[in-house]
Tab-separated table of C-alpha atoms and ligand atoms in Angstrom:
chain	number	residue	atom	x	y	z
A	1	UNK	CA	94.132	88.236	120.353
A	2	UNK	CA	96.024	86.455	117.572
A	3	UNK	CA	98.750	87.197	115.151
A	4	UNK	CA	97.855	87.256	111.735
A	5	UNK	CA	99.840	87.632	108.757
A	6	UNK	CA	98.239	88.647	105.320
A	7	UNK	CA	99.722	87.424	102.457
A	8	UNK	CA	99.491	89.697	99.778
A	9	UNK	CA	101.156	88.961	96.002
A	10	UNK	CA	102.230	92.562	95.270
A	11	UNK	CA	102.097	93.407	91.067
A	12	UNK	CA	104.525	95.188	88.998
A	13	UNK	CA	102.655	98.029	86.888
A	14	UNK	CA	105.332	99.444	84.847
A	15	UNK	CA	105.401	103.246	84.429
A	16	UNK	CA	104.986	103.718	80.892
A	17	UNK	CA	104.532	107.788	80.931
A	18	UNK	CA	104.863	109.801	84.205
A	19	UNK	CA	102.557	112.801	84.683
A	20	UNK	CA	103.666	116.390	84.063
A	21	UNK	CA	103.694	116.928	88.100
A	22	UNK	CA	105.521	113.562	88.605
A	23	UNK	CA	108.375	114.137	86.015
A	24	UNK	CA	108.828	117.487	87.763
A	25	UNK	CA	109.512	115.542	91.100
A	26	UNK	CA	111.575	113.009	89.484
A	27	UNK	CA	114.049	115.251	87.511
A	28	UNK	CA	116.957	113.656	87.339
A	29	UNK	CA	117.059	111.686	90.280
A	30	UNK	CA	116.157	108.558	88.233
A	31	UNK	CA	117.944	107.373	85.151
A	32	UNK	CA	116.021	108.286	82.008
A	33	UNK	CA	115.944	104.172	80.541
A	34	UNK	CA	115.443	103.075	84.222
A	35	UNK	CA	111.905	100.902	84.597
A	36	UNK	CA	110.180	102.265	87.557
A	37	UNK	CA	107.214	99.961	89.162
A	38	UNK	CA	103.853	100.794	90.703
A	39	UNK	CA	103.650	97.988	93.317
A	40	UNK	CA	99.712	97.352	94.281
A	41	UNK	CA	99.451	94.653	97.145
A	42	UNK	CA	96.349	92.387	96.280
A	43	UNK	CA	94.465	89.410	97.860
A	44	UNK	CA	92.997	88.716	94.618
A	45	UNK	CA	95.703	87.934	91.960
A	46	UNK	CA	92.375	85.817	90.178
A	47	UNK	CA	90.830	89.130	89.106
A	48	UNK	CA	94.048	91.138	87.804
A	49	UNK	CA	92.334	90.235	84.486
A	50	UNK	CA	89.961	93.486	84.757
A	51	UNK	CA	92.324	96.011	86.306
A	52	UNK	CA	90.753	99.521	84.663
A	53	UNK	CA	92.886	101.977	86.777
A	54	UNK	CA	95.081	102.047	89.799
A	55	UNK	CA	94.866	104.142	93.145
A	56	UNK	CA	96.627	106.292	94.796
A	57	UNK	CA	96.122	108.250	98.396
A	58	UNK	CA	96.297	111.690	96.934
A	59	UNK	CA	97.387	112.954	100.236
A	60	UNK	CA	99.905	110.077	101.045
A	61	UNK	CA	103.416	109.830	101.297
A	62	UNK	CA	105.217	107.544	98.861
A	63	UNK	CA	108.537	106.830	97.959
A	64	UNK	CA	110.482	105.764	95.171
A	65	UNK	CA	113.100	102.924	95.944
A	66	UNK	CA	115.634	101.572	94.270
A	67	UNK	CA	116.193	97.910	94.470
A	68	UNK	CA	118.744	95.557	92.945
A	69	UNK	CA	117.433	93.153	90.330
A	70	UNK	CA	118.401	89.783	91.153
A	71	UNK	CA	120.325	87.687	89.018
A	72	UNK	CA	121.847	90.932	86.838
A	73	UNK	CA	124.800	92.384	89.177
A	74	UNK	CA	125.086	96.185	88.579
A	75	UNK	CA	121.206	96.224	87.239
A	76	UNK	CA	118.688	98.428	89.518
A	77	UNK	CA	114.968	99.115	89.519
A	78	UNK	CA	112.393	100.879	90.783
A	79	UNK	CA	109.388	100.094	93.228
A	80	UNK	CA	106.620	103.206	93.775
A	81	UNK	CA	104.998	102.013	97.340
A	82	UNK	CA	104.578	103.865	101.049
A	83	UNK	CA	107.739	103.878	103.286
A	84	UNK	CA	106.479	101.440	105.265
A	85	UNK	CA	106.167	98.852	102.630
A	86	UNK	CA	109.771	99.271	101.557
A	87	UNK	CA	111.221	98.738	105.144
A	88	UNK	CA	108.412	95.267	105.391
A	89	UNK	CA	110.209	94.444	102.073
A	90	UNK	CA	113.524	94.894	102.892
A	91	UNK	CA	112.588	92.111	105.927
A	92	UNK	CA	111.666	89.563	103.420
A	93	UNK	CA	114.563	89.271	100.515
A	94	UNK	CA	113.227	91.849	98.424
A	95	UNK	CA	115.711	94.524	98.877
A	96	UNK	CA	119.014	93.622	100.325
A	97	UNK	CA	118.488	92.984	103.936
A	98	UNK	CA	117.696	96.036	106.009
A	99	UNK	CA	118.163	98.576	103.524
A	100	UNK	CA	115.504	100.580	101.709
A	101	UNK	CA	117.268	103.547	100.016
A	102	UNK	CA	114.204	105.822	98.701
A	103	UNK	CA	115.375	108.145	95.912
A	104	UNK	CA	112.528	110.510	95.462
A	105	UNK	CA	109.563	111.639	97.695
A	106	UNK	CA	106.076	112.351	96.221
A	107	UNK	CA	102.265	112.894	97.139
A	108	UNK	CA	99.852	110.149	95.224
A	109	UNK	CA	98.440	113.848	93.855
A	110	UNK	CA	101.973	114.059	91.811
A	111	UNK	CA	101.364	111.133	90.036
A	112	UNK	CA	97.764	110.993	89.513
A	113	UNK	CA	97.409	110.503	85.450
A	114	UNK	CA	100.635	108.472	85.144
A	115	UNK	CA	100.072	105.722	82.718
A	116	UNK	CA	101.143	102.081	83.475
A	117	UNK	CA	101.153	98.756	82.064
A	118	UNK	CA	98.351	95.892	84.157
A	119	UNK	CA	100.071	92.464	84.007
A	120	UNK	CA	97.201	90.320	82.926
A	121	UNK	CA	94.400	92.762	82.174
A	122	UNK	CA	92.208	92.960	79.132
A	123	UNK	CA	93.581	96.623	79.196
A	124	UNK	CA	97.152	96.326	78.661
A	125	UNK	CA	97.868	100.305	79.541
A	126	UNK	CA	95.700	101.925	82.699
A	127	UNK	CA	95.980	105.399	84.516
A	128	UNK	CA	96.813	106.193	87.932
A	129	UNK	CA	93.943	107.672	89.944
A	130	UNK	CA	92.799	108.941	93.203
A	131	UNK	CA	91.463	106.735	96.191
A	132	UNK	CA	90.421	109.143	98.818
A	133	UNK	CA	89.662	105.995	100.923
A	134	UNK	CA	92.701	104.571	100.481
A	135	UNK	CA	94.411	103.148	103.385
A	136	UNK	CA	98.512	104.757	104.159
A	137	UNK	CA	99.368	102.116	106.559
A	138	UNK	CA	97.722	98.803	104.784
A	139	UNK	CA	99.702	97.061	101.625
A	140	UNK	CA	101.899	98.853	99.895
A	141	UNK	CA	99.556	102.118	99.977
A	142	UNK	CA	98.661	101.087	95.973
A	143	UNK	CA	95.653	99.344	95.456
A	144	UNK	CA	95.106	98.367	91.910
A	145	UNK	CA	91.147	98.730	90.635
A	146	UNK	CA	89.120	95.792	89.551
A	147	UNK	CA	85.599	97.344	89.733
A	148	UNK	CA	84.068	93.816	88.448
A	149	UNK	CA	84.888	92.056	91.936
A	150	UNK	CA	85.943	94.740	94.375
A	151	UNK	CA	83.396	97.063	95.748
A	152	UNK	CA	85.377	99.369	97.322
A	153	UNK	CA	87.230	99.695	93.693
A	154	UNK	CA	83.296	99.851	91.997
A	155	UNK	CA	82.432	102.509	94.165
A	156	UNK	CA	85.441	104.984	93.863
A	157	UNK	CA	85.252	104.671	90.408
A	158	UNK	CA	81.550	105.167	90.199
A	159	UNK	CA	82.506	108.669	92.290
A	160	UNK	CA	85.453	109.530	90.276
A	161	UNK	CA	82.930	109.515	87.043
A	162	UNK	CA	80.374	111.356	89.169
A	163	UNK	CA	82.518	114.437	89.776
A	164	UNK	CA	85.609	114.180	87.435
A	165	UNK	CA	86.268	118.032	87.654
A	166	UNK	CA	86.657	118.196	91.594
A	167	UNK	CA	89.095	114.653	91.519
A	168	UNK	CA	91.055	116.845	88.965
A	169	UNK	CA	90.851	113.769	86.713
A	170	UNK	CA	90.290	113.667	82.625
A	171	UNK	CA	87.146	111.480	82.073
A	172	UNK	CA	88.796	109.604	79.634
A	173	UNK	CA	91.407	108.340	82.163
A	174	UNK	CA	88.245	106.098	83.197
A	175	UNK	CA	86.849	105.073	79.409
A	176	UNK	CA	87.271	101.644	79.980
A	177	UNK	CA	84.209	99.259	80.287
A	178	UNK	CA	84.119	96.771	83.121
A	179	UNK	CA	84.251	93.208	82.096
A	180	UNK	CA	83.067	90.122	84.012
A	181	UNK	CA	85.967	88.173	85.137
A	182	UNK	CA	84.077	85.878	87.699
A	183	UNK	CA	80.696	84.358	88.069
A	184	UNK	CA	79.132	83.705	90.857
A	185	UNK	CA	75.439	82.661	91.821
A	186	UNK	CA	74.206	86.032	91.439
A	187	UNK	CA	75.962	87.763	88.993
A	188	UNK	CA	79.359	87.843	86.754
A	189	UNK	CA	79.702	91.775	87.831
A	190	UNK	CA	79.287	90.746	91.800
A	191	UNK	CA	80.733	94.403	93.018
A	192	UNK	CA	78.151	96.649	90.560
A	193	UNK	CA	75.469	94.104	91.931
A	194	UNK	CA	75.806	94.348	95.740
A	195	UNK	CA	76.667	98.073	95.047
A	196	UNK	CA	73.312	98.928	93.599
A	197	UNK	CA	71.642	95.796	95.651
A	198	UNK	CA	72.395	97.842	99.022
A	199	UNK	CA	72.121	101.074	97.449
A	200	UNK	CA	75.589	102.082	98.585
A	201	UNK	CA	75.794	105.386	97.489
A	202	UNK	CA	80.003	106.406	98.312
A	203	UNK	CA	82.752	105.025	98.909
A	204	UNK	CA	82.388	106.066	102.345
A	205	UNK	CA	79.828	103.973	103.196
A	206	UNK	CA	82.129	101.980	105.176
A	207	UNK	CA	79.700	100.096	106.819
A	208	UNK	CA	77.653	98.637	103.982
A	209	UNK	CA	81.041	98.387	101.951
A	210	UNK	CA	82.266	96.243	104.783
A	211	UNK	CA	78.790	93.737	103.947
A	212	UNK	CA	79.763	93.897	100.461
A	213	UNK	CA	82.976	93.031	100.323
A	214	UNK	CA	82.589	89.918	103.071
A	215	UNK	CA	79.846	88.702	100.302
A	216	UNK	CA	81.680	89.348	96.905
A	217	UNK	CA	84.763	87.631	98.856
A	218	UNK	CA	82.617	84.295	100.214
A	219	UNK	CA	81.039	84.112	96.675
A	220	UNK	CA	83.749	84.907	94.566
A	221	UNK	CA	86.097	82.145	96.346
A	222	UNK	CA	83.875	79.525	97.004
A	223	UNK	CA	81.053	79.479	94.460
A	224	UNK	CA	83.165	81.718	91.369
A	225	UNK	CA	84.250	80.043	87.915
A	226	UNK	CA	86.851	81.845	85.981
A	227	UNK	CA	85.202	83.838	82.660
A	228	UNK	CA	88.320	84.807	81.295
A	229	UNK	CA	92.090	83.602	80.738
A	230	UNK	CA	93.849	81.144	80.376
A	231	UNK	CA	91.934	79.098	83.026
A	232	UNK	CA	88.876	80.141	81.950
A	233	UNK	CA	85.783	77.596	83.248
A	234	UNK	CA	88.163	76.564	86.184
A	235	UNK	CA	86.965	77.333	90.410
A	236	UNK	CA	88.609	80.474	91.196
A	237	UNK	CA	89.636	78.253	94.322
A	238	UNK	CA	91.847	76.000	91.900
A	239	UNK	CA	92.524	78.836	89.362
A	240	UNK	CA	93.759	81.260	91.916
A	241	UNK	CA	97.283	79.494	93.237
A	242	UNK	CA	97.953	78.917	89.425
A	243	UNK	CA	97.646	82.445	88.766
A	244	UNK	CA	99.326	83.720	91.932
A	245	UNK	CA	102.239	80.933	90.815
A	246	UNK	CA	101.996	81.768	87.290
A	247	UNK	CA	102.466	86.195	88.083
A	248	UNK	CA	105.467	85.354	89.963
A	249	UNK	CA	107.155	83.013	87.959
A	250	UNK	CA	106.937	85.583	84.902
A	251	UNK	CA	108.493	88.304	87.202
A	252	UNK	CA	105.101	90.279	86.929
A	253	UNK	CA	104.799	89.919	90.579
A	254	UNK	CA	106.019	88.538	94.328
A	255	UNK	CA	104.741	87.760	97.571
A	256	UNK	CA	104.707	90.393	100.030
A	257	UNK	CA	103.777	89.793	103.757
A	258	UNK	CA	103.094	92.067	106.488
B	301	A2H	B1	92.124	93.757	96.789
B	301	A2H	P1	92.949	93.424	103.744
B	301	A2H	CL1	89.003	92.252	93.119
B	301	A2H	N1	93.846	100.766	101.466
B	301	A2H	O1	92.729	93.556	95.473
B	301	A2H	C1	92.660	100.249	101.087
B	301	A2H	N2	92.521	99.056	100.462
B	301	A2H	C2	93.633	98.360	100.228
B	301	A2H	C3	94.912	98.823	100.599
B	301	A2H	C4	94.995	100.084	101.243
B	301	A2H	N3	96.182	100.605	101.608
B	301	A2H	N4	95.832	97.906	100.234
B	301	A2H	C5	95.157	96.906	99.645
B	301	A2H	N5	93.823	97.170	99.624
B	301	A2H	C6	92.743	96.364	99.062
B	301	A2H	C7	91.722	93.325	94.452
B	301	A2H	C8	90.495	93.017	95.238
B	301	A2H	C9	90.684	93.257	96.584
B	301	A2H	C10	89.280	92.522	94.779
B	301	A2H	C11	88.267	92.282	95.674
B	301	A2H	C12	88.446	92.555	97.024
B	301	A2H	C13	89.671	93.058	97.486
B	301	A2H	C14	91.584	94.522	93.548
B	301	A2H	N6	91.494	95.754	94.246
B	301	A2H	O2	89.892	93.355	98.791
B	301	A2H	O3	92.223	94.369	104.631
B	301	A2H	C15	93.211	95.429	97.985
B	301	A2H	O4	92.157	95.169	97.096
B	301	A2H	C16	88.812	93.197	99.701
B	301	A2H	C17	89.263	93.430	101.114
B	301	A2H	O5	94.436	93.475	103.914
B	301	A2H	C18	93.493	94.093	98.695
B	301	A2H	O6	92.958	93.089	97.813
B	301	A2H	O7	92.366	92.082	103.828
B	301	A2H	C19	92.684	94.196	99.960
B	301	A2H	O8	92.220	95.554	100.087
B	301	A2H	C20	93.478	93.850	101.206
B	301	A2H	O9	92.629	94.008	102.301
C-alpha cells in the first residue's frame, strides 16, 4: 500500500457573529476586535462560488488557535479547526513550527448558528450548521457546503430542511437557493441530479453517496465549464489552479496537506 498525500486548500470564513452558546464559551478568552476563522479543508476551491452553509460535527471536538499573522509582528489570529489539524498545520509553516497553542475548547453544537463570511460565494454571509456525517479525523473537521456539486453537502442539507426542529436549527439559517456553478453533460446542479437519480434518500447512504460523489467528481473535472465568476465559460480543469492560486494570493485561503 502507498502513501498518499491529499492536498487540500483550506478557506478562511470569517466569524462575523458568534452564537449565544459560542460567545458563552469564548468569554473573554479572545480579544473582542480579534478576527477569528472557520477553516473548511476543500478539494474543490472551483465551486466555493455556491457555498450556502458550513458544517460542523455537532459532537466533535474543536479548538480555537491562535496563530501569528505573518508579515505584522505582534498581530494574532484565529483558526476554528479539530486538534489534529492545528498540530498537521503547525508541520507545514502555518503556525510557528511545532506549536499549536489552542485558546478555547468547544463542541461543533456550541457554534451551530454562528454567522460567517464565504470567500467567493454568491452569498457573501452563511450560517454554521450541523453535519452528523461529518468526519473528526479528515480535513480540518469543517467542511464548507456547496449542495450544487457535492452530494454529501446536497443531502445533509436536504435532511436538515426535512427535520429542522430535531437539528435544533432555524429554517431560515438554510433560505438560500442553490445555484449552478458547473455544467456538466447531465446537468448544471450534478449533486441534486445523482441525488434524486439514485434515489438516495440520507446522508447515510454511504454506499450510494460513495457512487455519487466518484461521478459528480469525474464529470465535474473532466467534462465541467465554469457558469459563474470571473472565469466563467472556462474547463473547470484550467479554471480550478487559477482559482486555488487566485484564494491564496488574496489571503482568503492556503494549502493544507495531510
Ligand atoms: B469537498 P477526501 Cl463541491 N468529513 O469540498 C467529511 N467530509 C469532509 C471532511 C470531513 N472531516 N473534510 C472534508 N470533507 C469533504 C467541496 C466539495 C467536496 C465538492 C464536491 C465534492 C467534495 C464542498 N464541500 O468532496 O476524502 C470536503 O468536501 C468529495 C469527496 O479527503 C472535501 O472536498 O478526498 C472532501 O470531502 C475531501 O475528501
Amino acid at each position: 500500500e502507498g502513501i498518499t498525500v491529499q492536498e487540500y486548500v483550506a478557506i478562511k470564513m470569517k466569524t462575523l457573529a458568534w452564537s449565544g452558546k459560542a460567545k458563552q464559551v469564548i468569554g473573554d478568552k479572545i480579544p473582542a476586535d480579534a478576527d477569528v476563522f472557520f477553516i473548511p479543508a476543500t478539494l474543490r476551491p472551483e465551486t466555493m462560488y455556491g457555498q450556502i452553509c458550513c458544517f460542523v460535527g455537532p459532537n466533535v471536538a474543536y479548538g480555537i488557535f491562535k496563530v501569528p499573522v505573518a508579515s505584522q509582528e505582534g498581530k494574532f489570529e484565529y483558526y476554528l479547526c479539530t486538534e489534529r489539524a492545528a498540530r498537521n498545520m503547525a508541520f507545514q509553516n502555518i503556525m510557528p513550527w511545532g506549536t499549536y497553542e489552542s485558546v478555547v475548547q468547544l463542541l461543533g453544537s456550541d457554534v451551530i448558528g454562528t454567522l460567517v463570511n464565504a470567500p467567493l460565494s454568491v452569498y457573501e454571509k452563511v450560517y454554521i450548521l450541523p453535519m452528523q456525517t461529518l468526519k473528526p479525523t479528515k480535513g480540518t473537521g469543517v467542511v464548507t457546503c456547496v449542495p450544487s456539486d457535492s452530494p454529501d453537502d446536497y443531502a445533509t442539507v436536504t435532511e436538515l430542511l426535512r427535520k429542522p426542529a430535531y437539528y435544533n436549527i432555524e429554517k431560515e439559517w438554510l433560505d438560500k437557493d442553490i445555484l449552478p456553478v458547473i455544467q456538466t453533460p447531465s446537468s448544471n446542479l450534478i449533486a441534486k441530479h445523482l441525488v434524486e437519480q439514485l434515489k438516495i434518500n440520507s446522508p447515510k447512504d454511504t454506499k450510494l453517496l460513495e457512487q455519487a460523489k466518484e461521478q459528480a467528481y469525474k464529470e465535474g473535472f473532466y467534462q465541467g465549464t465554469m457558469l459563474i465568476g470571473e472565469h466563467k465559460g472556462i474547463a473547470v480543469q484550467d479554471a480550478k489552479p487559477l482559482i486555488r492560486k487566485q484564494l491564496i494570493d488574496s489571503k482568503l485561503a492556503f494549502n493544507y496537506a495531510e
